[in-house]
PDB file of C-alpha atoms in Angstrom:
ATOM      1  CA  MET S   1       0.000   0.000   0.000  1.00  0.00           C
ATOM      2  CA  ARG S   2       1.552   3.255  -1.146  1.00  0.00           C
ATOM      3  CA  ASN S   3       1.164   6.576   0.627  1.00  0.00           C
ATOM      4  CA  GLU S   4       0.677   8.723  -2.467  1.00  0.00           C
ATOM      5  CA  ALA S   5      -1.217  11.994  -2.210  1.00  0.00           C
ATOM      6  CA  PRO S   6      -4.462  11.956  -4.184  1.00  0.00           C
ATOM      7  CA  GLU S   7      -4.728  14.343  -7.143  1.00  0.00           C
ATOM      8  CA  ILE S   8      -7.400  16.729  -5.842  1.00  0.00           C
ATOM      9  CA  GLU S   9      -7.394  20.373  -4.860  1.00  0.00           C
ATOM     10  CA  LEU S  10      -8.979  20.968  -1.440  1.00  0.00           C
ATOM     11  CA  ASP S  11     -10.781  24.245  -0.824  1.00  0.00           C
ATOM     12  CA  ALA S  12     -11.872  25.725   2.500  1.00  0.00           C
ATOM     13  CA  MET S  13     -15.269  23.959   2.389  1.00  0.00           C
ATOM     14  CA  ASP S  14     -13.617  20.574   1.755  1.00  0.00           C
ATOM     15  CA  ARG S  15     -11.401  21.180   4.779  1.00  0.00           C
ATOM     16  CA  LYS S  16     -14.433  22.054   6.919  1.00  0.00           C
ATOM     17  CA  ILE S  17     -16.043  18.781   5.876  1.00  0.00           C
ATOM     18  CA  LEU S  18     -12.890  16.798   6.671  1.00  0.00           C
ATOM     19  CA  ARG S  19     -12.474  18.427  10.081  1.00  0.00           C
ATOM     20  CA  ALA S  20     -16.109  17.791  10.983  1.00  0.00           C
ATOM     21  CA  LEU S  21     -15.928  14.133   9.916  1.00  0.00           C
ATOM     22  CA  GLN S  22     -12.645  13.643  11.753  1.00  0.00           C
ATOM     23  CA  ALA S  23     -14.315  14.891  14.914  1.00  0.00           C
ATOM     24  CA  ASP S  24     -17.417  12.743  14.363  1.00  0.00           C
ATOM     25  CA  GLY S  25     -17.470  10.245  11.501  1.00  0.00           C
ATOM     26  CA  ARG S  26     -21.058   9.315  12.377  1.00  0.00           C
ATOM     27  CA  LEU S  27     -22.519  12.702  11.444  1.00  0.00           C
ATOM     28  CA  THR S  28     -25.527  12.413   9.183  1.00  0.00           C
ATOM     29  CA  ASN S  29     -25.334  14.327   5.926  1.00  0.00           C
ATOM     30  CA  ARG S  30     -28.020  16.726   7.197  1.00  0.00           C
ATOM     31  CA  ALA S  31     -26.115  17.415  10.448  1.00  0.00           C
ATOM     32  CA  LEU S  32     -22.851  17.824   8.549  1.00  0.00           C
ATOM     33  CA  ALA S  33     -24.493  20.251   6.107  1.00  0.00           C
ATOM     34  CA  ALA S  34     -25.896  22.328   8.972  1.00  0.00           C
ATOM     35  CA  GLN S  35     -22.528  22.377  10.742  1.00  0.00           C
ATOM     36  CA  ILE S  36     -20.638  23.651   7.683  1.00  0.00           C
ATOM     37  CA  SER S  37     -23.457  25.908   6.388  1.00  0.00           C
ATOM     38  CA  LEU S  38     -23.916  24.174   3.042  1.00  0.00           C
ATOM     39  CA  SER S  39     -26.952  22.537   1.459  1.00  0.00           C
ATOM     40  CA  PRO S  40     -27.358  18.801   2.075  1.00  0.00           C
ATOM     41  CA  SER S  41     -27.047  18.021  -1.654  1.00  0.00           C
ATOM     42  CA  GLY S  42     -23.896  20.139  -1.965  1.00  0.00           C
ATOM     43  CA  THR S  43     -22.449  18.499   1.134  1.00  0.00           C
ATOM     44  CA  LEU S  44     -23.229  15.011  -0.151  1.00  0.00           C
ATOM     45  CA  SER S  45     -21.622  15.646  -3.532  1.00  0.00           C
ATOM     46  CA  ARG S  46     -18.477  17.027  -1.863  1.00  0.00           C
ATOM     47  CA  VAL S  47     -18.247  14.067   0.547  1.00  0.00           C
ATOM     48  CA  ARG S  48     -18.646  11.625  -2.348  1.00  0.00           C
ATOM     49  CA  ARG S  49     -15.933  13.456  -4.322  1.00  0.00           C
ATOM     50  CA  LEU S  50     -13.588  13.266  -1.309  1.00  0.00           C
ATOM     51  CA  GLU S  51     -14.342   9.535  -0.922  1.00  0.00           C
ATOM     52  CA  GLU S  52     -13.853   8.791  -4.634  1.00  0.00           C
ATOM     53  CA  ALA S  53     -10.568  10.707  -4.653  1.00  0.00           C
ATOM     54  CA  GLY S  54      -9.303   8.648  -1.712  1.00  0.00           C
ATOM     55  CA  ILE S  55      -9.053  11.628   0.636  1.00  0.00           C
ATOM     56  CA  ILE S  56     -11.649   9.983   2.891  1.00  0.00           C
ATOM     57  CA  LYS S  57     -10.380   6.421   3.169  1.00  0.00           C
ATOM     58  CA  GLY S  58     -13.246   5.039   5.233  1.00  0.00           C
ATOM     59  CA  TYR S  59     -15.275   5.220   8.402  1.00  0.00           C
ATOM     60  CA  ARG S  60     -14.739   2.982  11.406  1.00  0.00           C
ATOM     61  CA  ALA S  61     -15.093   2.624  15.115  1.00  0.00           C
ATOM     62  CA  VAL S  62     -11.826   2.888  17.041  1.00  0.00           C
ATOM     63  CA  VAL S  63     -11.888   0.112  19.633  1.00  0.00           C
ATOM     64  CA  ASP S  64      -9.534   0.126  22.597  1.00  0.00           C
ATOM     65  CA  PRO S  65      -7.331  -2.987  22.167  1.00  0.00           C
ATOM     66  CA  ALA S  66      -7.004  -3.230  25.956  1.00  0.00           C
ATOM     67  CA  LEU S  67     -10.646  -4.341  26.085  1.00  0.00           C
ATOM     68  CA  GLY S  68      -9.742  -7.700  24.576  1.00  0.00           C
ATOM     69  CA  GLN S  69      -7.239 -10.349  25.612  1.00  0.00           C
ATOM     70  CA  ARG S  70      -4.325  -8.516  23.972  1.00  0.00           C
ATOM     71  CA  ARG S  71      -3.401  -5.781  26.398  1.00  0.00           C
ATOM     72  CA  LEU S  72       0.364  -5.497  25.873  1.00  0.00           C
ATOM     73  CA  ALA S  73       1.667  -3.364  23.007  1.00  0.00           C
ATOM     74  CA  ILE S  74       5.043  -4.380  21.603  1.00  0.00           C
ATOM     75  CA  TRP S  75       6.972  -2.210  19.139  1.00  0.00           C
ATOM     76  CA  VAL S  76       9.511  -3.944  16.928  1.00  0.00           C
ATOM     77  CA  ASN S  77      12.114  -2.296  14.730  1.00  0.00           C
ATOM     78  CA  LEU S  78      13.388  -4.942  12.361  1.00  0.00           C
ATOM     79  CA  ALA S  79      15.963  -5.105   9.565  1.00  0.00           C
ATOM     80  CA  LEU S  80      16.117  -7.998   7.117  1.00  0.00           C
ATOM     81  CA  ALA S  81      19.501  -9.434   6.183  1.00  0.00           C
ATOM     82  CA  SER S  82      18.470  -9.620   2.518  1.00  0.00           C
ATOM     83  CA  HIS S  83      16.450  -7.109   0.540  1.00  0.00           C
ATOM     84  CA  THR S  84      15.474  -9.154  -2.492  1.00  0.00           C
ATOM     85  CA  GLN S  85      11.889  -8.702  -3.676  1.00  0.00           C
ATOM     86  CA  GLY S  86      11.163 -12.306  -2.710  1.00  0.00           C
ATOM     87  CA  HIS S  87      12.367 -11.812   0.860  1.00  0.00           C
ATOM     88  CA  LEU S  88      10.482  -8.534   1.235  1.00  0.00           C
ATOM     89  CA  ARG S  89       7.248 -10.066  -0.097  1.00  0.00           C
ATOM     90  CA  LYS S  90       7.652 -13.135   2.131  1.00  0.00           C
ATOM     91  CA  PHE S  91       8.177 -11.027   5.246  1.00  0.00           C
ATOM     92  CA  GLU S  92       5.287  -8.694   4.422  1.00  0.00           C
ATOM     93  CA  GLN S  93       3.041 -11.719   3.888  1.00  0.00           C
ATOM     94  CA  MET S  94       4.091 -12.992   7.337  1.00  0.00           C
ATOM     95  CA  LEU S  95       3.070  -9.624   8.782  1.00  0.00           C
ATOM     96  CA  HIS S  96      -0.354  -9.916   7.116  1.00  0.00           C
ATOM     97  CA  ASN S  97      -0.715 -13.482   8.436  1.00  0.00           C
ATOM     98  CA  THR S  98       0.128 -12.536  12.033  1.00  0.00           C
ATOM     99  CA  PRO S  99      -3.112 -11.330  13.656  1.00  0.00           C
ATOM    100  CA  GLU S 100      -1.237  -9.755  16.569  1.00  0.00           C
ATOM    101  CA  VAL S 101       0.352  -7.265  14.135  1.00  0.00           C
ATOM    102  CA  ILE S 102      -1.943  -4.252  14.144  1.00  0.00           C
ATOM    103  CA  HIS S 103       0.327  -1.759  12.344  1.00  0.00           C
ATOM    104  CA  ALA S 104       3.393  -2.204  10.169  1.00  0.00           C
ATOM    105  CA  TRP S 105       5.376   0.354   8.234  1.00  0.00           C
ATOM    106  CA  LYS S 106       8.247  -0.051   5.809  1.00  0.00           C
ATOM    107  CA  VAL S 107      10.704   2.652   6.871  1.00  0.00           C
ATOM    108  CA  ALA S 108      14.044   4.150   5.888  1.00  0.00           C
ATOM    109  CA  GLY S 109      16.949   4.340   8.316  1.00  0.00           C
ATOM    110  CA  GLN S 110      18.653   1.816  10.584  1.00  0.00           C
ATOM    111  CA  THR S 111      15.825  -0.710  10.204  1.00  0.00           C
ATOM    112  CA  ASP S 112      13.471  -1.769   7.412  1.00  0.00           C
ATOM    113  CA  TYR S 113      10.181  -2.131   9.294  1.00  0.00           C
ATOM    114  CA  GLN S 114       8.493  -0.658  12.332  1.00  0.00           C
ATOM    115  CA  ILE S 115       5.817  -2.978  13.672  1.00  0.00           C
ATOM    116  CA  ARG S 116       3.257  -2.651  16.455  1.00  0.00           C
ATOM    117  CA  LEU S 117       1.773  -5.825  17.918  1.00  0.00           C
ATOM    118  CA  MET S 118      -0.845  -6.359  20.600  1.00  0.00           C
ATOM    119  CA  VAL S 119      -0.288  -9.483  22.700  1.00  0.00           C
ATOM    120  CA  ALA S 120      -1.649 -10.909  25.943  1.00  0.00           C
ATOM    121  CA  ALA S 121       1.759 -11.570  27.518  1.00  0.00           C
ATOM    122  CA  PRO S 122       5.475 -11.137  26.711  1.00  0.00           C
ATOM    123  CA  GLY S 123       5.736 -14.851  25.918  1.00  0.00           C
ATOM    124  CA  ASP S 124       3.314 -14.354  23.031  1.00  0.00           C
ATOM    125  CA  TRP S 125       5.785 -12.002  21.341  1.00  0.00           C
ATOM    126  CA  ASN S 126       8.521 -14.581  21.912  1.00  0.00           C
ATOM    127  CA  GLU S 127       6.439 -17.240  20.108  1.00  0.00           C
ATOM    128  CA  ILE S 128       5.822 -14.895  17.178  1.00  0.00           C
ATOM    129  CA  ALA S 129       9.525 -14.034  16.968  1.00  0.00           C
ATOM    130  CA  GLU S 130      10.394 -17.747  16.921  1.00  0.00           C
ATOM    131  CA  ARG S 131       7.916 -18.376  14.085  1.00  0.00           C
ATOM    132  CA  TRP S 132       9.452 -15.524  12.118  1.00  0.00           C
ATOM    133  CA  ARG S 133      12.993 -16.843  12.771  1.00  0.00           C
ATOM    134  CA  ASP S 134      11.895 -20.350  11.682  1.00  0.00           C
ATOM    135  CA  SER S 135      10.527 -18.954   8.399  1.00  0.00           C
ATOM    136  CA  GLY S 136      13.906 -19.184   6.701  1.00  0.00           C
ATOM    137  CA  LEU S 137      14.358 -15.421   6.558  1.00  0.00           C
ATOM    138  CA  GLU S 138      17.410 -13.921   8.205  1.00  0.00           C
ATOM    139  CA  PHE S 139      17.219 -10.750  10.269  1.00  0.00           C
ATOM    140  CA  ARG S 140      20.108  -8.342  10.609  1.00  0.00           C
ATOM    141  CA  LYS S 141      18.574  -6.467  13.540  1.00  0.00           C
ATOM    142  CA  VAL S 142      15.549  -6.823  15.811  1.00  0.00           C
ATOM    143  CA  GLU S 143      14.851  -4.244  18.511  1.00  0.00           C
ATOM    144  CA  THR S 144      11.847  -4.563  20.791  1.00  0.00           C
ATOM    145  CA  GLN S 145      10.191  -2.030  23.072  1.00  0.00           C
ATOM    146  CA  VAL S 146       7.178  -2.404  25.337  1.00  0.00           C
ATOM    147  CA  GLU S 147       4.652   0.421  25.146  1.00  0.00           C
ATOM    148  CA  LEU S 148       3.930   1.813  28.598  1.00  0.00           C
ATOM    149  CA  VAL S 149       1.426   4.621  28.016  1.00  0.00           C
ATOM    150  CA  THR S 150       0.000   6.223  24.883  1.00  0.00           C
ATOM    151  CA  VAL S 151       0.823   9.918  25.184  1.00  0.00           C
ATOM    152  CA  LYS S 152      -0.724  10.991  21.851  1.00  0.00           C
ATOM    153  CA  ASP S 153      -2.600   8.697  19.490  1.00  0.00           C
ATOM    154  CA  GLY S 154      -3.103  10.905  16.444  1.00  0.00           C
ATOM    155  CA  ALA S 155      -6.885  11.026  16.749  1.00  0.00           C
ATOM    156  CA  ASP S 156      -6.667  14.775  17.189  1.00  0.00           C
ATOM    157  CA  TRP S 157      -4.726  15.343  13.950  1.00  0.00           C
ATOM    158  CA  SER S 158      -6.528  17.995  11.980  1.00  0.00           C
ATOM    159  CA  VAL S 159      -6.590  18.917   8.316  1.00  0.00           C
ATOM    160  CA  PRO S 160      -4.190  21.836   7.863  1.00  0.00           C
ATOM    161  CA  ASP S 161      -5.428  25.232   6.650  1.00  0.00           C
ATOM    162  CA  LEU S 162      -4.855  26.385   3.085  1.00  0.00           C
TER     163      LEU S 162
END
């Protein structure tokens, strides 16, 4: 999945819509229209345009992972020993096939991937690491941190002004 910016010019009204939906993704079209002072039909066409352009990627409920069995967040910075396309695809497929992995980014720098997992206990991470080591892939570096407290989660990120 690439992080390419969509080809669309955002005006002030589009930004109002995005800010309102970021604050409450469950707003009805009528409530959204009233909040941004635009007709419901105009609001709906703008929201659809933002969705079709990929600016609005979806709507979802954000569930606290601590409510389930997996209460321990583990961050892993990992570097593969080999960077062939086959090795990269194999590792990324392992990430997709590991349900404890909730976020994974391919990054530049000292490591190749930054991964966030949610597990029930430290031993769970150990079992996952052993499965990954047994996959036949070689790792040049694996650094692990345990998340203590979320200081800022990004939910309050707002669309920048023009």
